[in-house]
Coordinates of C-alpha atoms in Angstrom, one line a residue:
X1 CA 14.8 -26.3 -127.0
X2 CA 15.2 -22.8 -128.4
X3 CA 18.6 -21.1 -127.9
X4 CA 18.8 -18.6 -125.0
X5 CA 18.7 -14.9 -125.9
X6 CA 21.9 -13.1 -125.2
X7 CA 21.7 -10.5 -122.5
X8 CA 22.5 -6.8 -123.5
X9 CA 22.9 -5.8 -119.8
X10 CA 26.8 -5.8 -119.8
X11 CA 26.8 -3.6 -122.8
X12 CA 24.4 -1.2 -121.2
X13 CA 26.6 -0.9 -118.1
X14 CA 29.6 -0.1 -120.3
X15 CA 27.7 2.6 -122.2
X16 CA 26.5 4.1 -118.9
X17 CA 30.0 4.0 -117.5
X18 CA 31.3 5.8 -120.5
X19 CA 28.6 8.5 -120.3
X20 CA 29.4 9.0 -116.6
X21 CA 33.1 9.3 -117.4
X22 CA 32.6 11.8 -120.1
X23 CA 30.2 13.8 -117.9
X24 CA 32.8 14.0 -115.1
X25 CA 35.6 15.0 -117.6
X26 CA 33.3 17.8 -119.0
X27 CA 32.5 19.1 -115.5
X28 CA 36.2 19.1 -114.6
X29 CA 37.2 20.9 -117.8
X30 CA 34.5 23.5 -117.2
X31 CA 35.6 24.4 -113.7
X32 CA 39.3 24.1 -114.7
X33 CA 38.9 26.7 -117.4
X34 CA 36.5 29.0 -115.6
X35 CA 38.0 29.2 -112.1
X36 CA 39.3 32.6 -111.1
X37 CA 43.0 33.3 -111.8
X38 CA 45.1 32.9 -108.7
X39 CA 48.4 34.5 -107.9
X40 CA 49.8 31.0 -107.5
X41 CA 49.3 30.5 -111.3
X42 CA 52.2 32.8 -111.9
X43 CA 55.7 31.4 -111.3
X44 CA 57.6 34.8 -111.2
X45 CA 57.1 36.4 -107.8
X46 CA 58.3 39.6 -106.1
X47 CA 57.5 42.2 -103.5
X48 CA 57.8 45.9 -102.8
X49 CA 59.0 47.7 -99.6
X50 CA 59.6 51.1 -98.2
X51 CA 60.8 52.5 -94.8
X52 CA 57.5 51.2 -93.3
X53 CA 59.1 47.7 -93.4
X54 CA 61.9 48.9 -91.1
X55 CA 65.2 47.0 -91.0
X56 CA 65.1 44.1 -93.5
X57 CA 67.4 41.1 -93.2
X58 CA 68.1 40.7 -96.9
X59 CA 70.3 37.6 -96.3
X60 CA 67.1 35.7 -95.3
X61 CA 65.3 36.5 -98.6
X62 CA 65.8 34.0 -101.4
X63 CA 66.5 35.3 -104.9
X64 CA 65.1 31.9 -106.1
X65 CA 61.8 32.4 -104.4
X66 CA 61.5 36.1 -105.2
X67 CA 62.8 37.1 -108.6
X68 CA 62.2 40.9 -108.2
X69 CA 61.8 43.6 -105.6
X70 CA 60.7 47.3 -105.9
X71 CA 61.9 49.9 -103.4
X72 CA 60.2 53.1 -102.6
X73 CA 62.6 55.9 -103.5
X74 CA 60.8 59.2 -103.6
X75 CA 57.5 60.9 -103.1
X76 CA 56.3 64.2 -104.6
X77 CA 58.9 66.9 -105.3
X78 CA 61.1 66.7 -102.2
X79 CA 60.6 63.5 -100.2
X80 CA 63.2 60.7 -100.3
X81 CA 62.6 57.4 -98.5
X82 CA 65.1 57.2 -95.7
X83 CA 65.7 53.4 -96.2
X84 CA 66.0 53.5 -100.0
X85 CA 69.8 53.7 -100.4
X86 CA 70.4 51.0 -97.8
X87 CA 67.7 48.7 -99.3
X88 CA 69.0 49.4 -102.8
X89 CA 72.6 48.4 -102.0
X90 CA 71.7 45.3 -99.9
X91 CA 69.0 44.0 -102.2
X92 CA 71.3 44.2 -105.2
X93 CA 74.1 42.6 -103.2
X94 CA 71.7 39.7 -102.4
X95 CA 71.3 39.1 -106.1
X96 CA 67.7 40.2 -106.5
X97 CA 66.5 42.1 -109.6
X98 CA 65.8 45.5 -108.1
X99 CA 63.8 48.5 -109.2
X100 CA 62.6 51.8 -107.7
X101 CA 59.3 53.5 -107.5
X102 CA 58.0 57.0 -107.0
X103 CA 54.8 57.9 -105.2
X104 CA 53.3 60.6 -107.4
X105 CA 51.6 63.6 -105.8
X106 CA 48.7 64.7 -108.0
X107 CA 49.2 68.4 -107.0
X108 CA 52.9 68.6 -107.8
X109 CA 54.6 69.5 -111.0
X110 CA 55.6 66.5 -113.1
X111 CA 59.0 67.8 -113.9
X112 CA 59.8 68.6 -110.3
X113 CA 58.9 65.0 -109.3
X114 CA 61.0 63.6 -112.1
X115 CA 64.0 65.7 -110.8
X116 CA 63.5 64.3 -107.3
X117 CA 63.5 60.7 -108.6
X118 CA 66.4 61.1 -110.9
X119 CA 68.5 62.8 -108.2
X120 CA 67.8 59.8 -105.9
X121 CA 67.8 56.7 -108.0
X122 CA 71.1 55.6 -109.6
X123 CA 71.0 54.9 -113.3
X124 CA 72.1 51.3 -113.4
X125 CA 72.0 49.2 -116.5
X126 CA 70.9 46.1 -114.5
X127 CA 68.1 47.8 -112.7
X128 CA 64.4 47.2 -113.4
X129 CA 62.3 49.9 -115.1
X130 CA 61.2 52.8 -113.0
X131 CA 57.7 52.8 -111.6
X132 CA 55.3 55.8 -111.1
X133 CA 52.8 55.0 -108.4
X134 CA 49.5 56.8 -109.3
X135 CA 46.9 56.9 -106.5
X136 CA 44.1 59.2 -105.5
X137 CA 45.0 62.0 -103.0
X138 CA 42.0 63.8 -101.6
X139 CA 44.1 66.8 -100.8
X140 CA 45.4 67.1 -104.4
X141 CA 42.8 65.7 -106.7
X142 CA 41.2 69.0 -107.7
X143 CA 44.5 70.9 -108.2
X144 CA 44.6 70.2 -111.9
X145 CA 42.0 69.3 -114.6
X146 CA 42.3 65.8 -116.0
X147 CA 44.0 67.1 -119.1
X148 CA 46.5 69.0 -117.0
X149 CA 47.2 66.0 -114.8
X150 CA 47.7 63.8 -117.8
X151 CA 50.3 66.3 -119.1
X152 CA 52.2 66.4 -115.8
X153 CA 52.2 62.6 -115.7
X154 CA 53.4 62.5 -119.3
X155 CA 56.2 64.9 -118.4
X156 CA 57.5 62.7 -115.6
X157 CA 57.0 59.6 -117.7
X158 CA 59.1 61.0 -120.6
X159 CA 61.8 62.4 -118.4
X160 CA 62.3 59.0 -116.7
X161 CA 62.2 57.2 -120.0
X162 CA 64.9 59.5 -121.4
X163 CA 67.1 59.3 -118.4
X164 CA 67.0 55.5 -117.7
X165 CA 66.4 54.3 -121.2
X166 CA 63.6 51.9 -120.0
X167 CA 59.9 52.3 -120.4
X168 CA 58.4 53.4 -117.0
X169 CA 55.6 51.4 -115.5
X170 CA 52.4 52.8 -114.0
X171 CA 51.2 51.3 -110.7
X172 CA 47.5 51.8 -110.4
X173 CA 44.2 50.7 -109.0
X174 CA 41.4 49.7 -111.4
X175 CA 39.5 52.9 -110.4
X176 CA 42.4 55.2 -111.1
X177 CA 43.0 53.5 -114.4
X178 CA 39.4 53.6 -115.5
X179 CA 38.8 57.2 -114.5
X180 CA 42.1 58.9 -115.4
X181 CA 44.4 56.7 -117.6
X182 CA 42.0 54.7 -119.8
X183 CA 42.5 55.7 -123.4
X184 CA 45.9 57.2 -122.7
X185 CA 49.5 55.9 -122.5
X186 CA 48.6 52.8 -124.6
X187 CA 52.2 51.5 -124.6
X188 CA 53.0 52.1 -120.9
X189 CA 53.1 48.8 -118.9
X190 CA 50.6 48.5 -116.1
X191 CA 51.2 47.3 -112.6
X192 CA 47.7 46.6 -111.2
X193 CA 46.7 46.6 -107.5
X194 CA 43.7 44.2 -107.0
X195 CA 43.1 42.3 -103.8
X196 CA 39.6 40.8 -104.1
X197 CA 39.1 39.5 -107.6
X198 CA 41.2 38.4 -110.5
X199 CA 43.0 41.3 -112.2
X200 CA 41.1 42.8 -115.2
X201 CA 40.9 46.2 -116.7
X202 CA 37.7 47.6 -118.1
X203 CA 39.1 48.0 -121.6
X204 CA 40.7 44.5 -121.6
X205 CA 44.3 45.9 -121.4
X206 CA 46.9 43.5 -120.2
X207 CA 48.9 44.1 -117.0
X208 CA 52.6 43.4 -116.4
X209 CA 52.6 43.1 -112.6
X210 CA 49.8 42.3 -110.2
X211 CA 49.9 43.3 -106.5
X212 CA 47.6 40.7 -105.1
X213 CA 48.0 41.3 -101.3
X214 CA 49.3 43.9 -98.8
X215 CA 49.3 41.3 -96.1
X216 CA 52.2 39.1 -97.2
X217 CA 54.8 37.5 -94.9
X218 CA 58.4 37.1 -95.9
X219 CA 61.2 35.7 -93.7
X220 CA 63.6 38.6 -93.0
X221 CA 60.8 41.2 -92.9
X222 CA 59.1 41.8 -89.6
X223 CA 56.0 43.6 -90.9
X224 CA 53.4 42.6 -93.5
X225 CA 54.5 43.3 -97.1
X226 CA 53.0 43.8 -100.6
X227 CA 53.3 40.7 -102.7
X228 CA 53.3 40.7 -106.5
X229 CA 53.6 38.5 -109.5
X230 CA 54.7 39.0 -113.1
X231 CA 52.2 38.3 -115.8
X232 CA 54.1 35.6 -117.8
X233 CA 56.1 32.5 -117.6
X234 CA 59.7 32.2 -116.4
X235 CA 60.8 32.3 -120.1
X236 CA 58.7 35.4 -120.6
X237 CA 60.4 37.0 -117.6
X238 CA 63.8 36.3 -119.0
X239 CA 62.8 37.8 -122.3
X240 CA 61.5 40.9 -120.5
X241 CA 64.8 41.3 -118.7
X242 CA 66.6 41.0 -122.0
X243 CA 64.4 43.7 -123.5
X244 CA 65.4 46.0 -120.6
X245 CA 69.1 45.3 -121.3
X246 CA 69.4 43.1 -118.2
X247 CA 71.5 40.0 -118.3
X248 CA 69.1 37.0 -118.0
X249 CA 69.7 34.3 -115.4
X250 CA 70.7 31.0 -117.0

């Protein structure tokens, strides 16, 4: 009798299995590398508050869960947030890295607004860099030309940099950045407000902080609150603090 021919069926099943496995891996890698960036991808988290959050129980807020907080200090040329001093003292006592921000009025002189902030916010070596919150104001937008507005912003920026010794940060929406700031202040860190899609600026510029929601919930705060993340890793965060002259946490 002639010898039986060997079946190649097992080999075909093995090859088919390998092809299926490689296909599944390729699909996984595609979606893993193309999925939208989520705030949960960033380990360093923080929040920002003003008098609108009312009385805050700072003892309930964990410095391990939230590595930084920004407090509204001033607005325009003569407004001081009534909760700033209280929040400043209690947040610092809680062990949080604390910074202050100014809500910039587009129709006010930049030097006057800088004076307001400097008179209100202590110059502490361990404080975070000052923030200038730049937003549209329908009552003010036509007061200055774009060139004049940029000069006033430059004046406040430079005054705060000189006084606190730390590069100020601009808090902006994508629209404000694209229309007013793009092409200017190339070295100024950007804090981007973006709620619907992953944060990205038209010119590809990097952001330092990302405010990803205004509807956050934090134990110790009775209202909704803005939540933010830092752009880098925990090590990057420690390096950033050191650049600001702030003692890094071991």
